[in-house]
């Protein structure tokens, strides 16, 4: 089983309302092995990734009665490379995420996660806890790309499930007329 956790509305107004994002995640993951957790969205403010990962891990350990279960962070290479953005991450949080959990990293256009891991001290130290997904084709679909396309009235068909496309259209999300 896998869990996805939309962040609270407090992180970035561009992301939109938490309840809208959660509804889209639930639509996208219906009838799959991926479940949507409401833990992060129920927090009053933005929750650091490390704290959210630890809470989701504890939730899963209790649910599945697996005391040694380890939650991994699934992310794009752009998030991995954000470890170098000054002031964005606490060094201790990176250490704990990499050391106690690990990453599953999807490549992104223009990124070189292997090179980044080699050059970043903590990533290099914990490189055995980082797995890179090597897709046979480039897949740069991300929530940022979907929001951008929707705001420009481009089709999202084949990029996200039809139920999500319909929801975005029906709610007029990410359009110039929406209140984002």
XYZ file of N, CA, C and O in Angstrom:
720
model
N 0.836 -1.190 0.000
C 0.000 0.000 0.000
C 0.874 1.244 0.000
O 1.988 1.240 0.495
N 0.360 2.292 -0.536
C 1.075 3.553 -0.598
C 0.110 4.667 -0.207
O -1.088 4.560 -0.431
N 0.659 5.711 0.390
C -0.163 6.827 0.843
C 0.369 8.115 0.243
O 1.571 8.340 0.209
N -0.536 8.949 -0.211
C -0.168 10.285 -0.659
C -0.828 11.277 0.286
O -1.884 10.996 0.840
N -0.175 12.400 0.476
C -0.650 13.342 1.479
C -0.561 14.769 0.954
O 0.507 15.365 0.965
N -1.687 15.325 0.492
C -1.659 16.726 0.062
C -1.320 17.643 1.240
O -1.791 17.420 2.352
N -0.500 18.657 1.001
C -0.125 19.586 2.065
C -1.292 20.498 2.415
O -2.231 20.643 1.643
N -1.183 21.123 3.560
C -2.242 22.040 3.991
C -2.288 23.253 3.069
O -1.337 23.532 2.343
N -3.385 23.978 3.117
C -3.554 25.163 2.270
C -2.558 26.262 2.601
O -2.313 27.136 1.786
N -1.965 26.230 3.779
C -1.073 27.293 4.214
C 0.273 27.354 3.515
O 0.986 28.338 3.645
N 0.657 26.343 2.752
C 2.003 26.310 2.184
C 2.192 27.284 1.020
O 3.174 27.978 0.946
N 1.237 27.347 0.100
C 1.411 28.182 -1.082
C 0.043 28.392 -1.729
O -0.594 27.436 -2.152
N -0.386 29.629 -1.817
C -1.711 29.933 -2.370
C -1.855 29.417 -3.802
O -2.945 29.052 -4.230
N -0.751 29.342 -4.541
C -0.780 28.866 -5.928
C -1.265 27.419 -6.000
O -1.840 26.999 -6.991
N -1.037 26.643 -4.947
C -1.445 25.236 -4.946
C -2.951 25.076 -4.854
O -3.481 24.038 -5.183
N -3.640 26.100 -4.379
C -5.083 26.030 -4.258
C -5.513 25.507 -2.902
O -4.703 25.192 -2.033
N -6.810 25.413 -2.729
C -7.410 24.990 -1.477
C -7.131 23.515 -1.195
O -7.223 22.668 -2.089
N -6.820 23.207 0.053
C -6.527 21.829 0.448
C -7.672 20.883 0.091
O -7.447 19.795 -0.442
N -8.910 21.273 0.405
C -10.052 20.387 0.150
C -10.204 20.073 -1.333
O -10.564 18.951 -1.698
N -9.915 21.055 -2.180
C -9.968 20.820 -3.634
C -8.868 19.836 -4.044
O -9.100 18.905 -4.820
N -7.653 20.057 -3.539
C -6.539 19.167 -3.892
C -6.771 17.751 -3.373
O -6.507 16.776 -4.072
N -7.293 17.653 -2.166
C -7.574 16.323 -1.613
C -8.631 15.610 -2.459
O -8.499 14.419 -2.758
N -9.672 16.327 -2.862
C -10.710 15.724 -3.705
C -10.100 15.207 -5.009
O -10.425 14.104 -5.462
N -9.177 15.989 -5.606
C -8.542 15.546 -6.857
C -7.657 14.324 -6.634
O -7.635 13.406 -7.460
N -6.938 14.291 -5.517
C -6.096 13.126 -5.213
C -6.976 11.890 -5.028
O -6.657 10.810 -5.532
N -8.081 12.045 -4.331
C -8.977 10.904 -4.129
C -9.562 10.413 -5.456
O -9.681 9.209 -5.678
N -9.893 11.346 -6.340
C -10.382 10.947 -7.665
C -9.284 10.227 -8.458
O -9.544 9.228 -9.123
N -8.079 10.753 -8.390
C -6.970 10.176 -9.150
C -6.561 8.801 -8.646
O -6.074 7.978 -9.424
N -6.775 8.546 -7.365
C -6.307 7.284 -6.793
C -7.417 6.277 -6.519
O -7.143 5.189 -6.011
N -8.658 6.646 -6.876
C -9.745 5.684 -6.640
C -9.464 4.418 -7.433
O -8.911 4.453 -8.521
N -9.801 3.303 -6.858
C -9.587 1.985 -7.474
C -8.110 1.685 -7.718
O -7.768 0.967 -8.658
N -7.232 2.256 -6.902
C -5.799 1.932 -6.991
C -5.310 1.490 -5.620
O -6.038 1.554 -4.632
N -4.070 1.097 -5.539
C -3.448 0.713 -4.271
C -2.932 1.929 -3.508
O -2.413 1.811 -2.403
N -3.104 3.120 -4.059
C -2.655 4.354 -3.414
C -3.828 4.966 -2.664
O -4.915 5.112 -3.209
N -3.592 5.315 -1.428
C -4.628 5.933 -0.592
C -4.223 7.368 -0.262
O -3.061 7.721 -0.259
N -5.211 8.181 0.030
C -4.991 9.589 0.365
C -5.139 9.788 1.866
O -6.153 9.408 2.442
N -4.124 10.358 2.485
C -4.186 10.650 3.911
C -4.621 12.099 4.107
O -4.195 12.995 3.378
N -5.423 12.316 5.127
C -5.865 13.680 5.433
C -5.027 14.306 6.541
O -5.263 15.445 6.922
N -4.033 13.587 7.062
C -3.277 14.057 8.225
C -2.699 15.459 8.008
O -2.885 16.346 8.818
N -1.977 15.645 6.908
C -1.319 16.942 6.672
C -2.318 18.077 6.546
O -2.122 19.157 7.086
N -3.382 17.836 5.840
C -4.386 18.868 5.641
C -5.139 19.244 6.898
O -5.712 20.325 6.982
N -5.137 18.361 7.884
C -5.821 18.643 9.140
C -4.976 19.499 10.090
O -5.464 19.933 11.125
N -3.726 19.725 9.722
C -2.859 20.551 10.562
C -3.213 22.022 10.322
O -3.604 22.405 9.226
N -3.070 22.833 11.350
C -3.425 24.251 11.246
C -2.511 25.050 10.334
O -2.915 26.061 9.769
N -1.271 24.617 10.213
C -0.298 25.325 9.382
C 0.469 24.319 8.545
O 0.328 23.106 8.724
N 1.301 24.841 7.695
C 2.184 23.996 6.899
C 3.019 23.130 7.827
O 3.471 23.560 8.887
N 3.214 21.875 7.442
C 3.981 20.925 8.231
C 5.258 20.579 7.480
O 5.197 20.198 6.308
N 6.423 20.705 8.128
C 7.662 20.296 7.458
C 7.584 18.843 6.989
O 6.961 17.995 7.645
N 8.201 18.562 5.868
C 8.141 17.235 5.256
C 8.552 16.141 6.230
O 7.906 15.090 6.301
N 9.615 16.374 6.975
C 10.078 15.360 7.926
C 8.980 15.015 8.927
O 8.712 13.848 9.200
N 8.335 16.020 9.481
C 7.285 15.802 10.473
C 6.101 15.048 9.857
O 5.548 14.139 10.475
N 5.729 15.412 8.653
C 4.629 14.730 7.965
C 4.989 13.271 7.685
O 4.174 12.363 7.908
N 6.205 13.036 7.242
C 6.664 11.679 6.940
C 6.662 10.811 8.199
O 6.219 9.657 8.177
N 7.137 11.378 9.313
C 7.146 10.640 10.580
C 5.726 10.322 11.040
O 5.453 9.206 11.507
N 4.812 11.273 10.899
C 3.423 11.052 11.312
C 2.751 10.001 10.426
O 2.040 9.117 10.935
N 2.981 10.072 9.119
C 2.384 9.099 8.202
C 2.953 7.705 8.444
O 2.237 6.709 8.351
N 4.239 7.644 8.778
C 4.859 6.354 9.084
C 4.228 5.749 10.336
O 3.880 4.565 10.351
N 4.050 6.551 11.369
C 3.443 6.056 12.607
C 2.005 5.601 12.355
O 1.575 4.559 12.855
N 1.271 6.374 11.563
C -0.107 6.028 11.201
C -0.142 4.666 10.495
O -0.972 3.812 10.805
N 0.775 4.457 9.554
C 0.825 3.194 8.801
C 1.266 2.029 9.693
O 0.746 0.919 9.565
N 2.220 2.269 10.581
C 2.663 1.202 11.491
C 1.507 0.702 12.345
O 1.365 -0.504 12.567
N 0.689 1.627 12.831
C -0.453 1.244 13.651
C -1.520 0.532 12.818
O -2.040 -0.506 13.208
N -1.810 1.098 11.657
C -2.853 0.532 10.795
C -2.517 -0.894 10.366
O -3.367 -1.780 10.367
N -1.256 -1.118 9.952
C -0.852 -2.425 9.429
C -0.195 -3.307 10.481
O 0.245 -4.408 10.169
N -0.106 -2.809 11.717
C 0.526 -3.540 12.819
C 1.903 -4.046 12.424
O 2.248 -5.208 12.629
N 2.673 -3.139 11.814
C 4.033 -3.426 11.360
C 4.978 -2.424 12.012
O 5.207 -1.336 11.477
N 5.528 -2.741 13.192
C 6.341 -1.769 13.928
C 7.623 -1.338 13.208
O 8.181 -0.295 13.534
N 8.074 -2.119 12.231
C 9.314 -1.776 11.513
C 9.071 -1.181 10.135
O 10.019 -0.973 9.372
N 7.809 -0.930 9.803
C 7.472 -0.340 8.511
C 8.193 1.004 8.355
O 8.268 1.787 9.292
N 8.746 1.240 7.173
C 9.461 2.494 6.900
C 8.746 3.235 5.778
O 8.546 2.694 4.688
N 8.359 4.469 6.059
C 7.739 5.321 5.042
C 8.845 5.996 4.236
O 9.779 6.560 4.796
N 8.738 5.930 2.932
C 9.700 6.586 2.041
C 9.031 7.790 1.391
O 7.832 7.792 1.175
N 9.827 8.768 1.070
C 9.324 9.959 0.389
C 9.469 9.760 -1.112
O 10.574 9.546 -1.611
N 8.351 9.791 -1.821
C 8.364 9.711 -3.279
C 8.330 11.146 -3.789
O 7.485 11.942 -3.389
N 9.279 11.474 -4.659
C 9.392 12.863 -5.114
C 10.024 12.922 -6.499
O 10.562 11.937 -6.985
N 9.954 14.095 -7.080
C 10.647 14.335 -8.332
C 12.074 14.782 -8.042
O 12.390 15.231 -6.932
N 12.928 14.661 -9.037
C 14.325 15.077 -8.868
C 14.419 16.566 -8.547
O 15.380 17.004 -7.910
N 13.396 17.330 -8.937
C 13.393 18.757 -8.605
C 13.314 18.967 -7.098
O 13.977 19.855 -6.556
N 12.549 18.130 -6.404
C 12.503 18.242 -4.945
C 13.845 17.838 -4.340
O 14.367 18.516 -3.452
N 14.421 16.757 -4.827
C 15.741 16.327 -4.359
C 16.742 17.474 -4.484
O 17.457 17.808 -3.542
N 16.762 18.108 -5.642
C 17.720 19.191 -5.883
C 17.420 20.433 -5.052
O 18.291 21.264 -4.830
N 16.180 20.529 -4.529
C 15.850 21.667 -3.671
C 16.563 21.582 -2.317
O 16.570 22.549 -1.563
N 17.170 20.445 -2.015
C 17.962 20.327 -0.786
C 19.099 21.346 -0.771
O 19.646 21.650 0.276
N 19.466 21.853 -1.937
C 20.544 22.843 -2.036
C 20.055 24.287 -1.977
O 20.870 25.202 -2.007
N 18.743 24.504 -1.924
C 18.213 25.873 -1.893
C 18.411 26.438 -0.484
O 17.864 25.896 0.485
N 19.189 27.512 -0.355
C 19.470 28.069 0.974
C 18.190 28.445 1.725
O 17.298 29.089 1.184
N 18.103 27.991 2.976
C 16.988 28.338 3.844
C 15.719 27.544 3.635
O 14.766 27.692 4.398
N 15.666 26.700 2.602
C 14.439 25.943 2.328
C 14.304 24.725 3.246
O 13.226 24.412 3.721
N 15.409 24.036 3.461
C 15.406 22.823 4.267
C 16.330 22.989 5.469
O 17.392 23.585 5.358
N 15.938 22.393 6.597
C 16.833 22.295 7.743
C 17.739 21.090 7.506
O 17.267 20.018 7.107
N 19.019 21.265 7.758
C 20.001 20.197 7.534
C 19.594 18.943 8.301
O 19.682 17.828 7.788
N 19.140 19.114 9.556
C 18.732 17.982 10.383
C 17.537 17.249 9.775
O 17.448 16.025 9.860
N 16.608 17.989 9.156
C 15.462 17.352 8.505
C 15.916 16.504 7.320
O 15.431 15.384 7.134
N 16.838 17.037 6.525
C 17.360 16.264 5.385
C 18.025 14.992 5.895
O 17.807 13.899 5.366
N 18.829 15.131 6.944
C 19.529 13.974 7.542
C 18.535 12.900 7.976
O 18.713 11.721 7.679
N 17.468 13.307 8.655
C 16.475 12.351 9.156
C 15.653 11.740 8.021
O 15.360 10.547 8.039
N 15.271 12.557 7.040
C 14.515 12.030 5.899
C 15.338 10.983 5.163
O 14.865 9.886 4.872
N 16.584 11.311 4.877
C 17.435 10.380 4.137
C 17.842 9.168 4.976
O 17.846 8.042 4.489
N 18.189 9.413 6.235
C 18.685 8.337 7.087
C 17.613 7.411 7.617
O 17.795 6.190 7.656
N 16.473 7.968 8.017
C 15.427 7.158 8.643
C 14.353 6.676 7.679
O 13.602 5.768 8.005
N 14.241 7.339 6.534
C 13.160 7.003 5.608
C 13.686 6.623 4.230
O 13.469 5.530 3.765
N 14.335 7.544 3.562
C 14.814 7.308 2.215
C 13.910 7.946 1.175
O 12.809 8.416 1.494
N 14.393 7.964 -0.049
C 13.679 8.605 -1.147
C 13.498 7.644 -2.320
O 14.357 6.801 -2.581
N 12.406 7.840 -3.030
C 12.183 7.229 -4.331
C 12.021 8.414 -5.273
O 11.059 9.177 -5.154
N 12.980 8.613 -6.170
C 13.078 9.842 -6.961
C 12.757 9.589 -8.434
O 13.381 8.752 -9.081
N 11.790 10.353 -8.941
C 11.466 10.305 -10.367
C 12.309 11.356 -11.085
O 12.417 12.494 -10.619
N 12.907 10.958 -12.185
C 13.711 11.911 -12.964
C 12.827 13.036 -13.486
O 11.645 12.857 -13.724
N 13.419 14.198 -13.687
C 12.753 15.345 -14.297
C 13.645 15.866 -15.419
O 14.871 15.754 -15.351
N 13.008 16.443 -16.423
C 13.739 17.040 -17.542
C 14.780 18.017 -17.008
O 14.476 18.872 -16.183
N 16.007 17.867 -17.453
C 17.076 18.788 -17.070
C 17.727 18.481 -15.734
O 18.656 19.172 -15.329
N 17.246 17.458 -15.059
C 17.851 17.114 -13.764
C 18.855 15.985 -13.948
O 18.791 15.227 -14.903
N 19.766 15.900 -13.025
C 20.742 14.820 -13.013
C 20.875 14.344 -11.575
O 21.805 14.738 -10.865
N 19.912 13.525 -11.105
C 19.919 13.121 -9.706
C 21.183 12.362 -9.288
O 21.655 12.530 -8.168
N 21.749 11.556 -10.184
C 22.974 10.822 -9.837
C 24.108 11.787 -9.500
O 24.802 11.618 -8.495
N 24.285 12.788 -10.325
C 25.326 13.793 -10.107
C 25.047 14.580 -8.828
O 25.954 14.847 -8.045
N 23.769 14.942 -8.622
C 23.408 15.697 -7.426
C 23.732 14.897 -6.168
O 24.299 15.419 -5.211
N 23.355 13.622 -6.153
C 23.612 12.760 -4.991
C 25.107 12.688 -4.717
O 25.547 12.761 -3.568
N 25.908 12.567 -5.757
C 27.360 12.494 -5.589
C 27.919 13.775 -4.975
O 28.785 13.746 -4.113
N 27.381 14.926 -5.392
C 27.911 16.215 -4.934
C 27.366 16.668 -3.573
O 27.998 17.466 -2.898
N 26.189 16.196 -3.180
C 25.551 16.634 -1.934
C 26.016 15.717 -0.795
O 25.794 14.511 -0.831
N 26.630 16.281 0.223
C 27.222 15.483 1.299
C 26.243 14.510 1.955
O 26.554 13.328 2.123
N 25.073 14.981 2.350
C 24.116 14.093 3.022
C 23.537 13.054 2.065
O 23.336 11.898 2.448
N 23.263 13.455 0.839
C 22.751 12.496 -0.147
C 23.798 11.411 -0.414
O 23.460 10.230 -0.503
N 25.038 11.812 -0.533
C 26.110 10.837 -0.766
C 26.227 9.883 0.424
O 26.347 8.672 0.251
N 26.158 10.444 1.635
C 26.234 9.632 2.857
C 25.122 8.587 2.892
O 25.330 7.457 3.323
N 23.932 8.952 2.444
C 22.763 8.065 2.511
C 22.352 7.552 1.133
O 21.189 7.187 0.938
N 23.282 7.475 0.201
C 22.930 7.103 -1.171
C 22.259 5.740 -1.275
O 21.458 5.502 -2.185
N 22.522 4.845 -0.333
C 21.874 3.528 -0.367
C 20.401 3.600 0.021
O 19.681 2.604 -0.113
N 19.971 4.744 0.500
C 18.574 4.951 0.877
C 17.823 5.776 -0.175
O 16.712 6.206 0.081
N 18.466 5.998 -1.309
C 17.857 6.781 -2.392
C 17.765 5.900 -3.636
O 18.771 5.378 -4.107
N 16.567 5.741 -4.133
C 16.336 4.973 -5.365
C 15.845 5.937 -6.438
O 14.940 6.731 -6.203
N 16.439 5.834 -7.606
C 16.044 6.682 -8.730
C 15.259 5.829 -9.721
O 15.682 4.729 -10.071
N 14.109 6.345 -10.149
C 13.269 5.649 -11.115
C 13.752 6.049 -12.508
O 13.786 7.228 -12.844
N 14.137 5.074 -13.270
C 14.597 5.321 -14.645
C 13.491 4.908 -15.599
O 13.302 3.729 -15.883
N 12.716 5.880 -16.063
C 11.641 5.614 -17.005
C 12.205 5.484 -18.409
O 13.117 6.227 -18.786
N 11.632 4.581 -19.211
C 12.098 4.452 -20.592
C 11.718 5.665 -21.444
O 12.304 5.891 -22.489
N 10.731 6.429 -20.987
C 10.354 7.652 -21.690
C 10.349 8.795 -20.686
O 10.164 8.582 -19.494
N 10.540 10.005 -21.174
C 10.496 11.181 -20.312
C 9.075 11.421 -19.837
O 8.151 11.439 -20.639
N 8.892 11.617 -18.550
C 7.583 11.928 -18.005
C 7.738 13.101 -17.053
O 8.144 12.926 -15.910
N 7.436 14.278 -17.517
C 7.578 15.481 -16.707
C 6.247 15.985 -16.178
O 6.115 17.143 -15.830
N 5.262 15.102 -16.105
C 3.971 15.508 -15.571
C 4.123 15.694 -14.063
O 4.641 14.841 -13.356
N 3.682 16.838 -13.602
C 3.704 17.155 -12.178
C 2.497 18.033 -11.886
O 1.838 18.524 -12.807
N 2.212 18.238 -10.613
C 1.083 19.105 -10.275
C 1.323 20.518 -10.791
O 0.381 21.194 -11.234
N 2.568 20.962 -10.791
C 2.887 22.298 -11.317
C 2.551 22.382 -12.805
O 1.937 23.352 -13.258
N 2.925 21.359 -13.554
C 2.639 21.329 -14.992
C 1.128 21.315 -15.219
O 0.612 22.054 -16.065
N 0.400 20.509 -14.449
C -1.051 20.435 -14.614
C -1.722 21.770 -14.296
O -2.617 22.208 -15.019
N -1.278 22.436 -13.218
C -1.856 23.749 -12.882
C -1.580 24.760 -13.993
O -2.455 25.543 -14.370
N -0.368 24.745 -14.522
C -0.004 25.681 -15.595
C -0.852 25.437 -16.835
O -1.402 26.376 -17.427
N -0.975 24.172 -17.225
C -1.777 23.839 -18.407
C -3.242 24.245 -18.205
O -3.859 24.825 -19.101
N -3.793 23.942 -17.026
C -5.188 24.294 -16.749
C -5.380 25.805 -16.785
O -6.381 26.291 -17.321
N -4.431 26.561 -16.265
C -4.564 28.022 -16.251
C -4.515 28.602 -17.668
O -5.027 29.687 -17.908
N -3.924 27.849 -18.595
C -3.831 28.297 -19.988
C -4.886 27.638 -20.866
O -4.803 27.691 -22.090
N -5.840 26.988 -20.215
C -6.957 26.334 -20.892
C -6.519 25.238 -21.866
O -7.165 24.997 -22.897
N -5.416 24.583 -21.554
C -4.938 23.455 -22.352
C -5.570 22.169 -21.814
O -5.931 22.082 -20.649
N -5.679 21.181 -22.667
C -6.259 19.907 -22.265
C -5.320 19.166 -21.304
O -4.105 19.154 -21.495
N -5.911 18.538 -20.303
C -5.162 17.701 -19.370
C -5.391 16.222 -19.656
O -4.849 15.365 -18.966
N -6.172 15.970 -20.694
C -6.521 14.591 -21.040
C -5.262 13.775 -21.303
O -4.319 14.257 -21.932
N -5.243 12.575 -20.811
C -4.145 11.614 -20.885
C -2.985 11.954 -19.947
O -2.024 11.212 -19.856
N -3.063 13.104 -19.251
C -2.024 13.473 -18.295
C -2.444 13.162 -16.867
O -1.607 12.994 -15.979
N -3.747 13.125 -16.641
C -4.320 12.830 -15.337
C -5.667 12.162 -15.595
O -6.234 12.331 -16.687
N -6.183 11.387 -14.657
C -7.459 10.697 -14.905
C -8.587 11.651 -15.309
O -8.634 12.807 -14.866
N -9.487 11.136 -16.140
C -10.612 11.941 -16.628
C -11.417 12.561 -15.489
O -11.875 13.691 -15.601
N -11.574 11.820 -14.385
C -12.347 12.344 -13.251
C -11.705 13.614 -12.695
O -12.398 14.547 -12.294
N -10.381 13.671 -12.710
C -9.673 14.861 -12.227
C -9.835 15.997 -13.234
O -10.084 17.147 -12.856
N -9.707 15.688 -14.521
C -9.922 16.708 -15.563
C -11.315 17.315 -15.433
O -11.465 18.550 -15.473
N -12.303 16.460 -15.273
C -13.685 16.940 -15.139
C -13.848 17.808 -13.896
O -14.519 18.840 -13.935
N -13.237 17.417 -12.810
C -13.333 18.167 -11.559
C -12.727 19.563 -11.718
O -13.316 20.563 -11.315
N -11.560 19.638 -12.334
C -10.887 20.924 -12.555
C -11.751 21.826 -13.432
O -11.924 23.012 -13.147
N -12.336 21.257 -14.485
C -13.189 22.021 -15.389
C -14.456 22.488 -14.677
O -14.822 23.666 -14.752
N -15.107 21.556 -13.978
C -16.367 21.873 -13.293
C -16.174 22.963 -12.229
O -16.986 23.880 -12.119
N -15.085 22.889 -11.491
C -14.828 23.849 -10.409
C -14.096 25.101 -10.894
O -13.834 26.014 -10.118
N -13.737 25.088 -12.202
C -12.991 26.209 -12.794
C -11.709 26.504 -12.014
O -11.346 27.667 -11.784
N -11.023 25.433 -11.631
C -9.782 25.585 -10.878
C -8.653 26.062 -11.790
O -8.592 25.682 -12.965
N -7.821 26.884 -11.258
C -6.601 27.379 -11.923
C -6.882 28.236 -13.149
O -5.991 28.508 -13.938
N -8.129 28.678 -13.320
C -8.424 29.577 -14.434
C -8.283 31.009 -13.933
O -8.278 31.263 -12.743
N -8.200 31.935 -14.840
C -8.047 33.332 -14.436
C -9.271 33.828 -13.661
O -9.202 34.788 -12.935
N -10.405 33.132 -13.835
C -11.643 33.524 -13.134
C -11.762 32.905 -11.748
O -12.605 33.285 -10.970
N -10.900 31.877 -11.448
C -11.015 31.244 -10.143
C -10.374 32.101 -9.076
O -9.518 32.916 -9.343
N -10.772 31.886 -7.862
C -10.287 32.698 -6.751
C -9.149 31.970 -6.080
O -9.273 31.465 -4.984
N -8.006 31.890 -6.714
C -6.845 31.177 -6.168
C -5.883 32.124 -5.544
O -5.502 33.102 -5.980
